[in-house]
Coordinates of C-alpha atoms in Angstrom, one line a residue:
M1 CA -52.0 1.0 -18.3
K2 CA -54.8 -1.1 -20.0
E3 CA -55.7 -1.1 -23.6
N4 CA -59.4 -1.5 -24.4
P5 CA -59.7 -4.2 -27.0
D6 CA -63.1 -3.0 -27.9
I7 CA -61.7 0.1 -29.6
L8 CA -59.0 -1.7 -31.6
S9 CA -59.6 -2.0 -35.3
D10 CA -57.6 -2.8 -38.4
I11 CA -56.0 0.0 -40.4
M12 CA -57.8 -0.5 -43.7
T13 CA -56.1 0.5 -47.0
D14 CA -57.0 0.3 -50.6
T15 CA -54.1 -2.0 -51.2
R16 CA -55.0 -5.6 -50.8
K17 CA -52.7 -7.7 -48.6
P18 CA -51.8 -11.3 -49.6
R19 CA -54.2 -13.7 -48.1
D20 CA -53.0 -15.2 -44.8
K21 CA -53.0 -18.9 -45.3
R22 CA -52.3 -19.7 -41.6
T23 CA -54.9 -21.5 -39.6
H24 CA -56.2 -19.8 -36.5
D25 CA -54.2 -22.2 -34.3
E26 CA -51.0 -21.1 -36.1
R27 CA -51.9 -17.4 -35.7
L28 CA -52.7 -17.9 -32.0
E29 CA -49.3 -19.7 -31.5
D30 CA -47.5 -16.8 -33.3
L31 CA -49.3 -14.3 -31.0
R32 CA -48.3 -16.2 -27.9
S33 CA -44.7 -16.5 -29.1
N34 CA -44.3 -12.8 -29.9
F35 CA -46.0 -11.9 -26.6
E36 CA -43.3 -13.8 -24.7
Q37 CA -40.6 -12.1 -26.7
L38 CA -41.9 -8.6 -26.3
K39 CA -42.7 -9.2 -22.6
A40 CA -39.0 -10.1 -22.0
Q41 CA -37.9 -7.0 -24.0
A42 CA -40.2 -4.7 -21.9
I43 CA -38.8 -6.1 -18.6
A44 CA -35.2 -5.7 -19.8
S45 CA -35.7 -2.1 -21.1
G46 CA -38.1 -1.0 -18.3
K47 CA -40.5 0.3 -20.9
I48 CA -44.1 -1.0 -20.7
N49 CA -45.0 0.1 -24.2
D50 CA -42.5 -2.3 -25.7
C51 CA -45.2 -4.9 -25.1
S52 CA -48.7 -3.9 -26.3
I53 CA -51.5 -5.6 -28.2
T54 CA -50.8 -3.5 -31.2
K55 CA -47.1 -4.3 -31.4
I56 CA -47.7 -8.0 -30.7
C57 CA -50.3 -8.2 -33.4
H58 CA -48.1 -6.3 -35.8
K59 CA -45.1 -8.6 -35.2
A60 CA -47.3 -11.7 -35.5
S61 CA -49.1 -10.3 -38.6
V62 CA -52.5 -10.8 -37.0
S63 CA -55.3 -8.3 -37.2
T64 CA -56.0 -6.6 -33.8
S65 CA -59.8 -7.0 -34.6
Y66 CA -59.5 -10.7 -33.5
M67 CA -58.4 -9.6 -30.0
A68 CA -61.9 -8.4 -29.0
G69 CA -63.1 -12.0 -29.1
N70 CA -66.2 -11.5 -31.3
K71 CA -65.0 -11.5 -34.9
L72 CA -65.4 -15.3 -35.6
K73 CA -68.4 -17.5 -35.6
N74 CA -66.4 -20.1 -33.6
D75 CA -66.8 -19.2 -29.9
G76 CA -63.9 -21.4 -28.9
L77 CA -61.5 -19.4 -31.1
N78 CA -63.0 -16.1 -30.0
K79 CA -62.3 -17.1 -26.4
R80 CA -58.6 -18.0 -27.2
Y81 CA -58.0 -14.6 -28.9
K82 CA -59.6 -12.8 -26.1
Q83 CA -57.6 -14.8 -23.5
I84 CA -54.3 -13.6 -25.1
A85 CA -55.6 -10.0 -25.0
K86 CA -56.4 -10.5 -21.4
D87 CA -52.9 -11.9 -20.6
I88 CA -51.3 -8.9 -22.3
N89 CA -53.4 -6.5 -20.4
D90 CA -52.7 -8.4 -17.1
F91 CA -49.0 -8.2 -17.8
R92 CA -49.2 -4.5 -18.4
N93 CA -51.2 -3.9 -15.3
D94 CA -48.7 -5.9 -13.2
F95 CA -45.6 -4.5 -15.0
E96 CA -44.1 -2.5 -12.2
K97 CA -44.2 -5.5 -9.8
L98 CA -42.9 -7.9 -12.4
Q99 CA -40.0 -5.6 -13.2
A100 CA -39.1 -5.2 -9.6
D101 CA -38.9 -9.0 -9.2
S102 CA -37.2 -9.8 -12.4
D103 CA -33.8 -11.5 -12.4
L104 CA -32.3 -8.7 -14.4
T105 CA -33.4 -6.2 -11.8
L106 CA -31.9 -8.3 -9.1
I107 CA -28.6 -8.5 -11.0
T108 CA -28.7 -4.8 -11.5
K109 CA -29.1 -4.3 -7.7
E110 CA -26.3 -6.7 -7.0
K111 CA -24.1 -4.8 -9.5
Q112 CA -24.9 -1.5 -7.9
A113 CA -24.0 -3.0 -4.5
L114 CA -20.7 -4.3 -5.8
E115 CA -20.0 -0.9 -7.3
D116 CA -20.6 0.8 -3.9
Q117 CA -18.3 -1.7 -2.3
R118 CA -15.6 -1.1 -4.9
D119 CA -15.9 2.7 -4.4
K120 CA -15.6 2.2 -0.7
A121 CA -12.5 0.0 -1.1
Q122 CA -11.0 2.5 -3.5
T123 CA -11.4 5.2 -1.0
G124 CA -9.8 3.1 1.7
Y125 CA -7.0 2.2 -0.7
L126 CA -6.2 5.8 -1.4
E127 CA -6.2 6.7 2.3
A128 CA -3.9 3.7 3.0
L129 CA -1.6 4.8 0.1
K130 CA -1.3 8.2 1.6
S131 CA -0.3 6.7 4.9
I132 CA 2.2 4.4 3.2
Q133 CA 3.7 7.2 1.3
G134 CA 4.1 9.1 4.5
L135 CA 5.8 6.1 6.2
K136 CA 8.0 5.7 3.1
Q137 CA 9.2 9.3 3.3
L138 CA 9.9 8.8 7.0
L139 CA 11.9 5.6 6.2
E140 CA 13.9 7.5 3.5
D141 CA 14.7 10.3 6.0
K142 CA 15.9 7.8 8.6
N143 CA 18.0 5.9 6.0
K144 CA 19.7 9.2 5.0
Q145 CA 20.4 9.9 8.7
L146 CA 21.7 6.3 9.1
K147 CA 24.0 6.6 6.1
S148 CA 25.3 9.9 7.3
H149 CA 26.2 8.3 10.7
Q150 CA 27.7 5.3 8.9
Q151 CA 29.9 7.5 6.8
Q152 CA 31.1 9.3 9.9
A153 CA 31.9 5.9 11.5
V154 CA 33.8 4.9 8.3
N155 CA 35.8 8.1 8.3
I156 CA 36.7 7.6 11.9
A157 CA 37.6 3.9 11.3
Y158 CA 39.7 4.9 8.3
Q159 CA 41.5 7.6 10.3
N160 CA 42.2 5.2 13.1
L161 CA 43.7 2.7 10.6
Q162 CA 45.9 5.3 9.2
T163 CA 47.1 6.4 12.6
Q164 CA 47.8 2.8 13.7
S165 CA 49.7 2.0 10.5
L166 CA 51.8 5.2 10.8
T167 CA 52.6 4.3 14.5
K168 CA 53.8 0.8 13.7
D169 CA 55.4 1.6 10.3
P170 CA 55.1 4.9 8.6
S171 CA 55.6 3.3 5.2
Q172 CA 52.5 1.1 5.5
L173 CA 49.4 3.1 5.0
A174 CA 45.8 1.7 4.8
N175 CA 45.1 1.4 1.1
F176 CA 41.6 1.1 -0.4
S177 CA 43.1 -0.1 -3.7
T178 CA 44.1 -3.4 -2.2
A179 CA 41.4 -5.7 -3.5
Q180 CA 39.8 -8.7 -1.9
V181 CA 39.3 -11.2 -4.7
I182 CA 36.6 -13.9 -4.5
S183 CA 37.1 -16.8 -6.9
P184 CA 34.8 -19.8 -6.8
D185 CA 37.5 -21.6 -8.9
K186 CA 39.9 -21.8 -6.0
Y187 CA 37.4 -24.1 -4.3
L188 CA 37.4 -26.5 -7.3
F189 CA 40.8 -28.1 -6.7
K190 CA 40.7 -31.6 -5.3
N191 CA 44.0 -33.3 -4.5
G192 CA 45.7 -30.7 -6.6
K193 CA 43.5 -31.3 -9.6
Y194 CA 40.9 -28.8 -11.1
T195 CA 37.4 -30.3 -11.1
F196 CA 35.3 -27.8 -13.1
H197 CA 32.9 -30.5 -14.3
D198 CA 31.9 -31.8 -10.9
E199 CA 28.5 -30.2 -10.3
R200 CA 28.5 -30.9 -6.6
M201 CA 31.9 -29.3 -6.1
R202 CA 30.8 -26.3 -8.2
E203 CA 27.7 -25.8 -6.0
A204 CA 29.9 -26.2 -2.9
A205 CA 32.3 -23.6 -4.4
W206 CA 29.4 -21.2 -4.9
I207 CA 28.3 -21.5 -1.3
S208 CA 31.9 -20.9 -0.1
A209 CA 32.3 -17.9 -2.3
K210 CA 28.9 -16.6 -1.2
N211 CA 29.9 -16.8 2.5
E212 CA 33.2 -15.1 1.7
L213 CA 31.4 -12.2 0.0
E214 CA 28.9 -11.9 2.8
T215 CA 31.7 -11.6 5.4
L216 CA 33.2 -8.7 3.4
L217 CA 29.9 -6.9 3.0
K218 CA 29.3 -6.9 6.7
R219 CA 32.3 -4.6 7.3
P220 CA 31.5 -0.9 8.0
L221 CA 33.5 0.2 4.9
P222 CA 32.4 1.9 1.7
T223 CA 32.7 -0.9 -0.8
R224 CA 32.7 -1.3 -4.6
V225 CA 31.9 -4.9 -5.8
Y226 CA 33.5 -5.6 -9.2
L227 CA 31.5 -8.4 -10.8
C228 CA 33.5 -9.9 -13.7
V229 CA 31.5 -11.0 -16.7
G230 CA 33.1 -13.0 -19.5
M231 CA 34.1 -16.3 -21.0
P232 CA 36.7 -18.6 -19.6
C233 CA 40.2 -17.5 -21.0
S234 CA 38.9 -13.9 -21.5
G235 CA 41.5 -12.4 -19.1
K236 CA 39.4 -12.0 -15.9
T237 CA 42.0 -13.4 -13.4
T238 CA 44.8 -11.4 -15.1
W239 CA 42.8 -8.2 -14.8
T240 CA 42.1 -8.8 -11.1
K241 CA 45.8 -8.9 -10.4
G242 CA 46.3 -5.4 -11.7
S243 CA 45.7 -2.0 -10.0
H244 CA 42.6 -1.0 -12.0
Y245 CA 40.4 -0.1 -9.0
Y246 CA 38.9 3.2 -8.1
P247 CA 40.5 4.5 -4.9
D248 CA 37.4 5.9 -3.2
R249 CA 36.1 2.6 -1.9
H250 CA 37.4 -0.8 -0.8
P251 CA 37.4 -3.1 -3.9
V252 CA 35.9 -6.5 -3.7
V253 CA 36.2 -8.6 -6.9
I254 CA 34.1 -11.6 -7.9
D255 CA 36.3 -13.5 -10.4
A256 CA 33.9 -15.8 -12.2
T257 CA 32.3 -16.1 -15.6
N258 CA 28.8 -14.9 -14.6
L259 CA 27.6 -15.4 -18.2
T260 CA 23.9 -14.7 -17.8
R261 CA 21.6 -12.3 -16.0
S262 CA 20.4 -15.3 -14.0
D263 CA 24.0 -16.1 -12.9
R264 CA 24.6 -12.5 -11.9
S265 CA 21.3 -12.2 -10.1
R266 CA 22.6 -14.7 -7.4
W267 CA 25.3 -12.2 -6.5
F268 CA 22.8 -9.3 -6.6
N269 CA 20.4 -11.0 -4.2
L270 CA 23.2 -11.3 -1.7
V271 CA 24.5 -7.7 -2.2
Y272 CA 21.0 -6.3 -1.8
K273 CA 20.8 -7.7 1.7
Y274 CA 23.5 -5.1 2.7
K275 CA 23.2 -2.4 0.0
Y276 CA 20.8 -0.3 2.0
Q277 CA 22.7 -0.8 5.3
A278 CA 26.1 0.0 4.0
D279 CA 27.7 2.2 1.2
I280 CA 28.0 -0.4 -1.6
K281 CA 28.2 0.1 -5.3
M282 CA 28.0 -2.6 -8.0
C283 CA 30.4 -2.4 -11.0
A284 CA 30.3 -4.8 -13.9
V285 CA 33.6 -5.6 -15.6
Y286 CA 32.7 -7.0 -19.0
F287 CA 35.3 -8.8 -21.1
E288 CA 34.8 -8.5 -24.8
V289 CA 37.1 -11.0 -26.5
P290 CA 36.7 -12.7 -29.9
Y291 CA 35.7 -16.3 -29.7
I292 CA 38.6 -17.5 -31.8
V293 CA 41.0 -16.0 -29.2
I294 CA 39.0 -17.8 -26.4
Q295 CA 39.5 -21.1 -28.3
E296 CA 43.2 -20.5 -28.8
R297 CA 43.7 -19.8 -25.1
N298 CA 41.6 -22.7 -24.1
C299 CA 43.8 -25.1 -26.1
Q300 CA 46.9 -23.8 -24.2
R301 CA 45.4 -24.7 -20.9
T302 CA 46.5 -27.8 -19.0
P303 CA 44.2 -30.9 -19.7
D304 CA 42.4 -30.6 -16.3
R305 CA 41.5 -27.0 -17.0
R306 CA 40.7 -27.3 -20.6
I307 CA 37.0 -27.0 -21.5
P308 CA 35.6 -29.3 -24.2
D309 CA 34.7 -27.5 -27.5
D310 CA 31.0 -28.2 -27.3
K311 CA 30.8 -26.9 -23.7
L312 CA 32.8 -23.8 -24.7
Q313 CA 30.5 -23.1 -27.6
D314 CA 27.4 -23.5 -25.4
M315 CA 28.9 -21.0 -22.9
H316 CA 29.6 -18.5 -25.7
R317 CA 26.0 -18.9 -26.9
R318 CA 24.7 -18.2 -23.4
L319 CA 26.9 -15.1 -22.8
E320 CA 24.8 -12.0 -22.1
S321 CA 26.4 -8.6 -21.9
A322 CA 26.1 -6.7 -18.7
D323 CA 23.5 -3.9 -18.6
I324 CA 22.7 -1.1 -16.2
S325 CA 19.1 -2.3 -16.0
E326 CA 20.3 -5.3 -14.0
G327 CA 21.2 -3.0 -11.1
F328 CA 24.8 -2.0 -11.8
D329 CA 25.9 1.4 -10.8
E330 CA 28.8 1.3 -13.2
I331 CA 30.1 -0.8 -16.1
I332 CA 33.7 -1.2 -17.3
V333 CA 34.2 -2.9 -20.7
I334 CA 37.6 -4.6 -21.3
R335 CA 38.1 -5.1 -25.1
Y336 CA 40.7 -7.4 -26.6
E337 CA 43.4 -5.6 -28.5

C-alpha cells in the first residue's frame, strides 16, 4: 500500500493552534524518530497501518502538507521532507518482506517449532506412561503370586518345625512369641566397661546390629520388627524382656533410642530391602516418660553408664515421636504410670 503525498492536506479548523517554535531541523528529527518507533510497532503487531504518514506526522506534531516536498521556499528542506515520505512509503511497500525477515518473526517460528516438539514429547510420554502402568500392574500381580507362594512355604516350614519339636520333645513347641532382640548397646562394652561416648565404637556397634538384623530378615518367616523409640532410662530394655508381642509373626526387636526420624530411617532403609520379598511389618514402640523420671533413673546408673546432664538434655530436645507417615504399619505407645 502507498500513500500519495500529493493528496495529503492539513485538517484546518477555526481554532488557532499554538505556534510551533521548533526549527525545521528539529521537526525533521522528530519525524524520523517517530517513524522508527511506529515502524517497529507495525512489525511487532503485523499491522501495516500502524505506520503511516498521517500517524507519524500526528505523533510528531508536524503538518502532513510538508511531506509533499513543495511547501517551503527552501528546496533543501523540501527534499528532506519528501525523503522521509519516500522512506515511509518504501517501508509500507516492502512490509511483508520485512515482517517475514524480522527477528520477532524468527523467534515466533522457533517458539512454534518448540511447541510442536513439546507436544510430540508429551504424546510420547503419555504412551510410555501407559506402557509403564501396564508393566506396574504385571509386577504387582507377580508380587501377589510370589507372596502367596512364600506364605505357603512359611506355613509348611512352620508345620515342619512343630512336627520336629513334638517328635523330640512334645513339651517344646515352636513359638512365634520368642523375640530376637537386637541391641547396639551390647557391642559397646570394652573390657567389661560400657563405652557409650566412643563414636568409633558406636558406629561399629551400628554395623554389627545392622548385620544381625539383615540375617534375621533373610529368613522365610512372617516377621514383625518392633522399633523402640525413647530416651535412655525410659524402660525399653525392660519392655523387651516381657511377653508383649503379637503371636501372628516372629518378633524382632531393635532396642535402641532411635530418637529422630533420621535415626529411624537407617533401619527403614535396611528393612525395605526385604519388605517386598518377605512378609514384614514395622511396629514402633514409643516410650512416653517424663523427663524428671529419666533424670532420676539416669542418676541411679553406674558411672560408666550414666549420661551427662547436658547430653541428656540435648537428647530430650531431639526426641521426635513416631508417626505412621514414616512407614510404620503399627505404633504402640508405652506411657509412664
